[in-house]
XYZ file of C-alpha atoms in Angstrom:
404
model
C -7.739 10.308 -4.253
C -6.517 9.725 -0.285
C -3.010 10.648 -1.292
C -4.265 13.563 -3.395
C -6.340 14.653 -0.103
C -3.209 14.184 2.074
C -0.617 16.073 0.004
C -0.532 19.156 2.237
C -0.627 16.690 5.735
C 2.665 16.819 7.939
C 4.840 14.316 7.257
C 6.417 12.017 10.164
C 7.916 9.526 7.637
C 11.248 10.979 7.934
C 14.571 9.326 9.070
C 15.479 10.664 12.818
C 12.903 12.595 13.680
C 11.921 12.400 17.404
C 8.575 11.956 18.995
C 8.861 15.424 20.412
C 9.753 17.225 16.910
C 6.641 15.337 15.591
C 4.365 16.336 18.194
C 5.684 19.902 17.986
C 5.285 20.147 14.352
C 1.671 18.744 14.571
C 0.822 21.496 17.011
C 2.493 24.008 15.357
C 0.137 23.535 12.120
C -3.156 23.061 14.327
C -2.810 25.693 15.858
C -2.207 28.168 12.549
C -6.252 28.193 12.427
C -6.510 25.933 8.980
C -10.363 25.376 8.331
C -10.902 21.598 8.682
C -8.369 18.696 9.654
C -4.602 18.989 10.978
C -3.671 15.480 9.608
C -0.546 14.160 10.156
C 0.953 11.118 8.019
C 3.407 8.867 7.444
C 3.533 7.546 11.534
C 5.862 4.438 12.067
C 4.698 3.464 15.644
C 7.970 1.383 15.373
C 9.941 4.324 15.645
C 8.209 6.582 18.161
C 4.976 6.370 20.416
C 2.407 8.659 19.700
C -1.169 9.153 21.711
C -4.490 10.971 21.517
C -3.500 13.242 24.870
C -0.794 14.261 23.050
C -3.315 16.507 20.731
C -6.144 17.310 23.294
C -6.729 20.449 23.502
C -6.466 21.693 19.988
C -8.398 21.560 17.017
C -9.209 18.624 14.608
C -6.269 16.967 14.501
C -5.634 12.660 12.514
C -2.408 10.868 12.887
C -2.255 8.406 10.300
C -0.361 5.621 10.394
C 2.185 4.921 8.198
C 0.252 1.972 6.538
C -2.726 4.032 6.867
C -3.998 0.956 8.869
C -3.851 2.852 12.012
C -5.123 6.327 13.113
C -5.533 8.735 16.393
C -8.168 11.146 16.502
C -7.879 14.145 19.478
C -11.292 14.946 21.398
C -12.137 17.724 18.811
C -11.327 15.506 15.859
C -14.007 12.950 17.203
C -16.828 15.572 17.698
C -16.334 16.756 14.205
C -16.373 12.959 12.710
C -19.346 12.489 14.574
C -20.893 15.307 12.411
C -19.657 13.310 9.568
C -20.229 9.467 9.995
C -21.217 8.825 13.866
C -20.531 4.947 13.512
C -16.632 5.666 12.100
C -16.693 7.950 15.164
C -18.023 5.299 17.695
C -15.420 2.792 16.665
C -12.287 4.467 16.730
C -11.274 2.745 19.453
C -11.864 -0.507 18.213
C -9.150 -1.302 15.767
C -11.109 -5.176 14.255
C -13.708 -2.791 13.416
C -11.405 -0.211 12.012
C -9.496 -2.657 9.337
C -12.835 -4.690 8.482
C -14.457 -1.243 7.803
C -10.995 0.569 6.638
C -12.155 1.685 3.337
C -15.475 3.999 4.933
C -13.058 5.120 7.500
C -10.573 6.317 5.172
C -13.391 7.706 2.949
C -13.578 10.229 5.198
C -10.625 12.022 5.312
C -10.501 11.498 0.829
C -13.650 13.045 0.422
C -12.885 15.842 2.806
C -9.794 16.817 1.160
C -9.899 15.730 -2.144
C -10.796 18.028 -5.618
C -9.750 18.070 -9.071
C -7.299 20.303 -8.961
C -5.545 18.826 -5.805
C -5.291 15.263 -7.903
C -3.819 17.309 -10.622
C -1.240 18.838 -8.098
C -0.535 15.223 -6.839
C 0.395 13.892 -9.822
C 2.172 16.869 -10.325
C 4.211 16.151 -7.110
C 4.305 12.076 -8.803
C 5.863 13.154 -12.121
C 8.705 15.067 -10.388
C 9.370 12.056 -8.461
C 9.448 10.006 -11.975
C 5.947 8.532 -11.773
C 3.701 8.535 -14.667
C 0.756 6.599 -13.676
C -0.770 5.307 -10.392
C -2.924 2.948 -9.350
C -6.158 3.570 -7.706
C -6.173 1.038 -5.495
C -9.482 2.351 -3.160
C -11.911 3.626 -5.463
C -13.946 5.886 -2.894
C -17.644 5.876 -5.445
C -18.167 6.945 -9.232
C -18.267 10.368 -8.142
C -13.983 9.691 -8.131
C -14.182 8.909 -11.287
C -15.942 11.968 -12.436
C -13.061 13.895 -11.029
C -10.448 12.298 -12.927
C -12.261 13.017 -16.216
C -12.519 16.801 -14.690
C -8.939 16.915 -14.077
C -7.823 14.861 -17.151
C -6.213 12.235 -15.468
C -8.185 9.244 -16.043
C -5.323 7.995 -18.763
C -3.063 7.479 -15.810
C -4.936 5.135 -13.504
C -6.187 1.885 -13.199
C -9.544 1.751 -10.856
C -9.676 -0.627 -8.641
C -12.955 -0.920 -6.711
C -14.584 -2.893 -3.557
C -16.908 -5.540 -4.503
C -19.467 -2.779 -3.042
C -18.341 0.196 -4.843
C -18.361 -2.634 -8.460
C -21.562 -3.809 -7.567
C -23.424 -0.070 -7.155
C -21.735 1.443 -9.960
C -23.828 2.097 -13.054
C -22.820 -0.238 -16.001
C -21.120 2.633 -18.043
C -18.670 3.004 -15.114
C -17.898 -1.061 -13.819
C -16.507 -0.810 -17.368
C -13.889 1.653 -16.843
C -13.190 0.377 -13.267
C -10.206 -1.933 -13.899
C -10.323 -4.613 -11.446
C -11.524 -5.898 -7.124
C -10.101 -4.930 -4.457
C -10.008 -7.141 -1.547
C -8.479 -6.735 2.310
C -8.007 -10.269 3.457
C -5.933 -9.423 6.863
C -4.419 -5.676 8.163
C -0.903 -4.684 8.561
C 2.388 -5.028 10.709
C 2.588 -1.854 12.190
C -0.943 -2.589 14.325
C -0.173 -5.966 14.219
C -3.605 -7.095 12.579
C -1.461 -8.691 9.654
C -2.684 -12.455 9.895
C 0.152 -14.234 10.925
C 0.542 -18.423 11.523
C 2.315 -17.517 14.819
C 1.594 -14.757 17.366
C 3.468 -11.215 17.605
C 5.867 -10.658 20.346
C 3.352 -7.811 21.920
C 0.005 -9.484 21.718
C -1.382 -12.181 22.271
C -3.145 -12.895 18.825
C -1.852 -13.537 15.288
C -3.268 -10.973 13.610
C -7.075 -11.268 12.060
C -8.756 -12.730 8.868
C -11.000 -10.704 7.484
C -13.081 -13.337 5.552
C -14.456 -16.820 6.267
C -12.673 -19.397 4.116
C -16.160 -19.839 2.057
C -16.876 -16.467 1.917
C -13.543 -15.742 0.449
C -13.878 -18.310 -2.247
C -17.167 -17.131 -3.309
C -15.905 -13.604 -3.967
C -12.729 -15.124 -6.403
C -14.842 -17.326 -8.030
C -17.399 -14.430 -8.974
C -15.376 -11.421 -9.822
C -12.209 -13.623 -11.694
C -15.082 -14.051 -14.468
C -15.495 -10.475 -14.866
C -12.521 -8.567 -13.697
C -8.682 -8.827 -13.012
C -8.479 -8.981 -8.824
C -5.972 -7.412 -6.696
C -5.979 -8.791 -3.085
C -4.157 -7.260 0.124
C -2.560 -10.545 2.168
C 0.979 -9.579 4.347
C 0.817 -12.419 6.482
C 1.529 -16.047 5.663
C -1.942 -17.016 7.000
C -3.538 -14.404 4.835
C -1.573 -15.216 1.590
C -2.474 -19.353 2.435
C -5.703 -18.621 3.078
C -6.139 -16.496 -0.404
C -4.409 -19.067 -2.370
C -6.610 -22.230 -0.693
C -9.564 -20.173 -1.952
C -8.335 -18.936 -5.212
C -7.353 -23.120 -5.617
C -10.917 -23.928 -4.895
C -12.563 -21.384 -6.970
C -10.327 -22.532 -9.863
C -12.445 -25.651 -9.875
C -15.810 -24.278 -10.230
C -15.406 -21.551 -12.827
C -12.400 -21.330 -15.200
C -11.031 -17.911 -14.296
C -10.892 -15.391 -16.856
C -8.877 -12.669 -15.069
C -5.464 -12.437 -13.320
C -5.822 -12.805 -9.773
C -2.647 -10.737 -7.737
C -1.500 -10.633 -4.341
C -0.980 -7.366 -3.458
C 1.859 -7.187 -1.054
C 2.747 -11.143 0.229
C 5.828 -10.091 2.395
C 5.610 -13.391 3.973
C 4.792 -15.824 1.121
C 6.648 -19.597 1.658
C 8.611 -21.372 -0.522
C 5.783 -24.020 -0.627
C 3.170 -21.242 -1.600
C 4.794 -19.828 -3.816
C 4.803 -22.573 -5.652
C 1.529 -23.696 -5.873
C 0.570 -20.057 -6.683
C 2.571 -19.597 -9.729
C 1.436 -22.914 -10.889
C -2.111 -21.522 -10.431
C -0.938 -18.459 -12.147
C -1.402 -16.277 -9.615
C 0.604 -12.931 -9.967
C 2.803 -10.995 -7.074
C 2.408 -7.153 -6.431
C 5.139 -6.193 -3.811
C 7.343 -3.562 -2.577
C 10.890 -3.117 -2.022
C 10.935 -0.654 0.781
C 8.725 -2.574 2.971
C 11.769 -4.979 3.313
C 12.199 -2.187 5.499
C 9.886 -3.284 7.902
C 12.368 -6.216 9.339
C 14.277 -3.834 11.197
C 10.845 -0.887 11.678
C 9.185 -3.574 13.196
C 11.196 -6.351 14.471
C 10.240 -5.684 17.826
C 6.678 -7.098 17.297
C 7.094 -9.924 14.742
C 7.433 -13.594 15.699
C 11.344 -14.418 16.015
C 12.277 -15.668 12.346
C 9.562 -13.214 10.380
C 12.253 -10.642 9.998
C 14.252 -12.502 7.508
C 11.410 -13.950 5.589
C 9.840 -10.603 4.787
C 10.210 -10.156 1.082
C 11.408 -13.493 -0.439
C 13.305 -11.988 -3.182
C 15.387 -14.168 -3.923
C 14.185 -16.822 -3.200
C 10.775 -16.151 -5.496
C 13.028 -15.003 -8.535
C 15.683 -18.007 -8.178
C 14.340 -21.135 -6.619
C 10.087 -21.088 -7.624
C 10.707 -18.465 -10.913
C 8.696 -15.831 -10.371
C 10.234 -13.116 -13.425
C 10.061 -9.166 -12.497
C 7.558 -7.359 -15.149
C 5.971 -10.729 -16.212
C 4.197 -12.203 -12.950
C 6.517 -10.009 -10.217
C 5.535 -6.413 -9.981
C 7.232 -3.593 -7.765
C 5.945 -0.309 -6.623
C 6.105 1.909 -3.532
C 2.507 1.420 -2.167
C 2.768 5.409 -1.492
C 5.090 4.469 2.029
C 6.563 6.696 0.099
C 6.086 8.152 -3.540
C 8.544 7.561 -5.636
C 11.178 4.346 -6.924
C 14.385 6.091 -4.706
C 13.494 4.388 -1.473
C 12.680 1.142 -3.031
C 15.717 0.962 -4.453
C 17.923 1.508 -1.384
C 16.249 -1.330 -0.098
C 16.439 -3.216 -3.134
C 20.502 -2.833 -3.226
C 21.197 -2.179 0.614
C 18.275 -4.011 2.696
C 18.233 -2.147 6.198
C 18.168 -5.889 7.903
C 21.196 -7.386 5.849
C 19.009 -9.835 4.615
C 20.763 -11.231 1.114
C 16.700 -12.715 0.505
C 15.746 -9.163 0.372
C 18.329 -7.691 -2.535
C 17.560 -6.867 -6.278
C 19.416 -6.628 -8.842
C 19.252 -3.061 -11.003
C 17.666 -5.376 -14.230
C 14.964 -6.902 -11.732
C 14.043 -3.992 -10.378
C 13.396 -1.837 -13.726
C 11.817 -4.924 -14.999
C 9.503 -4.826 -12.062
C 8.767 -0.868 -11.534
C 8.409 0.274 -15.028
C 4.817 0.294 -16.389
C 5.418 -1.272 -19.940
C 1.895 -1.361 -21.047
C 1.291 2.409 -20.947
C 4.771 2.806 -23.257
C 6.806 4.939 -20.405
C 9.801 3.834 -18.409
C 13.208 4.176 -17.864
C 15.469 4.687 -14.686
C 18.458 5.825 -14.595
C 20.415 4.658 -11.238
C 23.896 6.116 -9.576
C 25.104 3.826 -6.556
C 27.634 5.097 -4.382
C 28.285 2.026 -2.319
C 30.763 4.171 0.343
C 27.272 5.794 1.246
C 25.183 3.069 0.836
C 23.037 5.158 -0.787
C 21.849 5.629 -4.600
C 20.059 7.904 -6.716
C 17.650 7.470 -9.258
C 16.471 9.216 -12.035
C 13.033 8.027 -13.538
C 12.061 9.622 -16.865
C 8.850 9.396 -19.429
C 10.004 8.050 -22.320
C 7.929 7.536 -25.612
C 9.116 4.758 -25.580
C 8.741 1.245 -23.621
C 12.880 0.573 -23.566
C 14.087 0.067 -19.977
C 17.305 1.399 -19.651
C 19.946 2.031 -16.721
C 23.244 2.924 -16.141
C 25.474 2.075 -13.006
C 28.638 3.904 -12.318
C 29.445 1.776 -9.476
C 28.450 -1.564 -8.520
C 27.146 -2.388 -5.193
C-alpha cells in the first residue's frame, strides 16, 4: 500500500544523478501546484547529501530515504503533518523515535496516497517488471485489506501485520492476515542497524528495538498462531533474534516458521545454530550493493560480510527456495537489479555471487504456481537482462547465452 501511494513520487534511486539534478527535479514538481505531498524517493544518503533548507520555501515536500528508514520534511511539510498526526510531527527530528515508531510514521504518507485503483496501477507497473505477487510486509489496518478485495488483488499478497494491527483486527480478518511483522533494529543508510561494533561516523552501534525478554515473549506467542517475519540487518540484531527465538523454542513448541527478513550480516556461527533451529532466511541480492553505497559508515570488515552467500549456501547449507528466499525489498521493483548483483557484486566480493539456478530457486514464488526467468549475460558489459514471465506453471526455467 506505501509503494502503491509512492508510485507517482520522484525517483532519486538512479545511477549518476547529482545532488543538484535531484534537488532541481524535486523543485521542479513542487512547484507545478500538485494538491498534497511532493515526495521524493529512493534517497541513498551514501551517494549525495540532501537537507531540509534545501526545500524551504516551497510546498509540502518528503524525501524518503532509500530504505524508507530515513525522511526530511521542509517547514510546510511539517505544518501540514501537524494537521495530520502532531506527535509524528514533533519527532521528526528525533530519528530513535522515528524507527521505534516507523510503521505510524510511514502510515502517513500510505494512507494519504493510497486507493484502489492506484494498487491496481502498481501492480500493474509490478507485472511489467515480471512480478506476480508481493508481499505486504506493513499492513497499515483492516481498512487495507478492504481495498485489496475492492481492487481484486487480495490473491496476490501475503499480509503481514504488527503485533498491534493482529491484535485489533476482528477475527474474520487475523485469519486472512498471513503472518507478524517485527522491527528488531533500523537500517545502514541512518546507521540505526544494530551492529556488534560502532560505525565509522557515530559513535553508537546502531539500536535494539526490543529488550531481550520482551523479544522472546513476542516469538513465543505469535509462532503458535502465525508464521513470523522479523527485520534484523545487523549481527547484533540477527543474535539477539535468534537467542530469543532459542529461548522461546523451550517454552512452547513453535508451530509456525519463524524468518529473518534481511540478515546481511549473519555469522558463520549463527547461521548455524539458526538452521538447526529451523529458522528461515529472507534476503536480497541488490543490497550486496550496500558494501560499496555505504562503506564509508560501516565498521572496517562489514563490507565483505554483507550477504554471506556463499558461505550460507556452501559451508552451513542453507538451499535457495527451501529455507533461502530472494526478493528486491522494493530498493527497487523488479529481479534485474538483483541479479547484477547476484552475478557482478559492485564490491568484488566472491561471498556475495549467485549462481543463475540459486537465484531462480530463490526469487520464484512456487507456491502460487508462477515463475520463470529468463536471463541474457553479457559479461563485456557486466550487465544482464532478465526476462520474468507468469507461467501456469511452477517449472523454473533459464537460459544463458553467455556465462559470467
Amino acid at each position: 500500500m506505501l509503494y502503491a501511494a509512492l508510485m507517482d513520487a520522484v525517483d532519486l534511486n538512479r545511477p549518476g544523478e547529482s545532488r543538484e539534478t535531484a534537488i532541481t527535479r524535486i523543485q521542479v514538481r513542487a512547484r507545478e501546484g500538485r494538491p498534497g505531498w511532493t515526495i521524493a524517493t529512493g534517497w541513498n544518503s551514501g551517494r549525495f547529501t540532501l537537507a531540509k533548507a534545501d526545500f524551504d520555501g516551497l510546498p509540502p515536500v518528503v524525501v524518503l530515504s532509500l530504505s524508507i528508514h530515513g525522511l526530511i520534511v521542509n517547514d510546510a511539510g511539517r505544518v501540514c503533518l501537524h494537521e495530520h498526526d502532531d506527535t509524528v510531527a514533533a519527532h521528526l527530528d528525533d530519528q530513535n523515535w522515528i524507527e521505534r515508531h516507523l510503521r505510524r510514521v510511514l502510515n502517513v504518507f500510505a494512507r494519504a496516497g493510497a486507493s484502489a485503483e492506484r494498487l491496481r496501477a502498481f501492480f500493474d507497473r509490478l507485472r511489467e517488471l515480471g512480478v506476480h505477487s508481493a508481499e505486504e510486509m506493513l499492513l497499515v489496518g483492516e481498512d487495507e485489506i478492504r481495498m485489496f478485495d475492492d481492487a481484486g488483488l487480495a490473491n496476490r499478497t501475503h499480509f503481514w501485520a504488527s503485533p498491534e494491527t493482529y491484535d485489533s483486527a476482528s477475527p474474520a480478518n487475523r485469519g486472512r492476515i498471513h503472518g507478524v511483522k517485527l522491527f528488531t533494529d533500523g537500517a545502514i543508510g541512518v546507521t540505526t542497524a544494530a551492529l556488534h561494533e560502532k560505525y565509522k561516523t557515530a559513535d553508537h552501534a546502531g539500536m535494539l528495538l526490543y529488550g531481550d525478554d520482551e523479544l522472546e515473549a513476542l516469538i513465543a506467542r505469535y509462532t503458535g498462531e502465525k508464521p513470523m517475519a522479523i527485520h534484523a540487518i545487523g549481527d547484533a540484531a540477527i543474535d539477539q533474534v535468534l537467542a530469543a527465538a532459542e529461548r522461546a523454542a523451550r517454552q512452547v513448541t513453535p508451530r509456525h516458521t519463524v524468518r529473518i527478513e534481511h540478515a546481511q550480516f549473519i555469522s558463520e556461527s549463527t547461521a548455524r545454530r539458526a538452521r538447526a533451529l529451523g529458522l528461515h532466511l529472507s534476503m536480497q541480492p541488490n543490497f550486496s550493493e550496500d558494501s560499496v553505497t555505504y562503506a564509508d559508515r560501516l565498521p572496517a570488515g562489514y563490507p565483505a560480510r554483507n550477504n554471506p552467500f556463499r558461505m550460507l549456501i556452501d559451508r552451513v547449507g542453507y538451499v535457495p527456495g527451501v529455507d533461502l528466499y530472494f526478493g528486491s525489498d522494493g530498493m527497487p521493483h523488479g529481479a534485474q537489479p538483483a541479479l547484477r548483483q547476484s552475478l557482478f557484486p559492485d564490491g568484488g566480493y566472491d561471498g556475495q555471487v549467485l549462481t543463475l539456478d540459486e537465484f531462480i530457486a530463490g526469487y520464484c514464488h512456487l507456491d502460487l504456481a508462477h515463475g520463470s526467468i529468463d536471463v541474457d549475460v553479457d559479461d563485456g558489459r557486466r550487465s544482464v537482462k532478465c526476462q520474468v514471465q507468469k507461467e501456469a506453471t511452477a517449472r523454473r526455467s533459464f537460459s544463458q547465452r553467455e556465462a559470467p
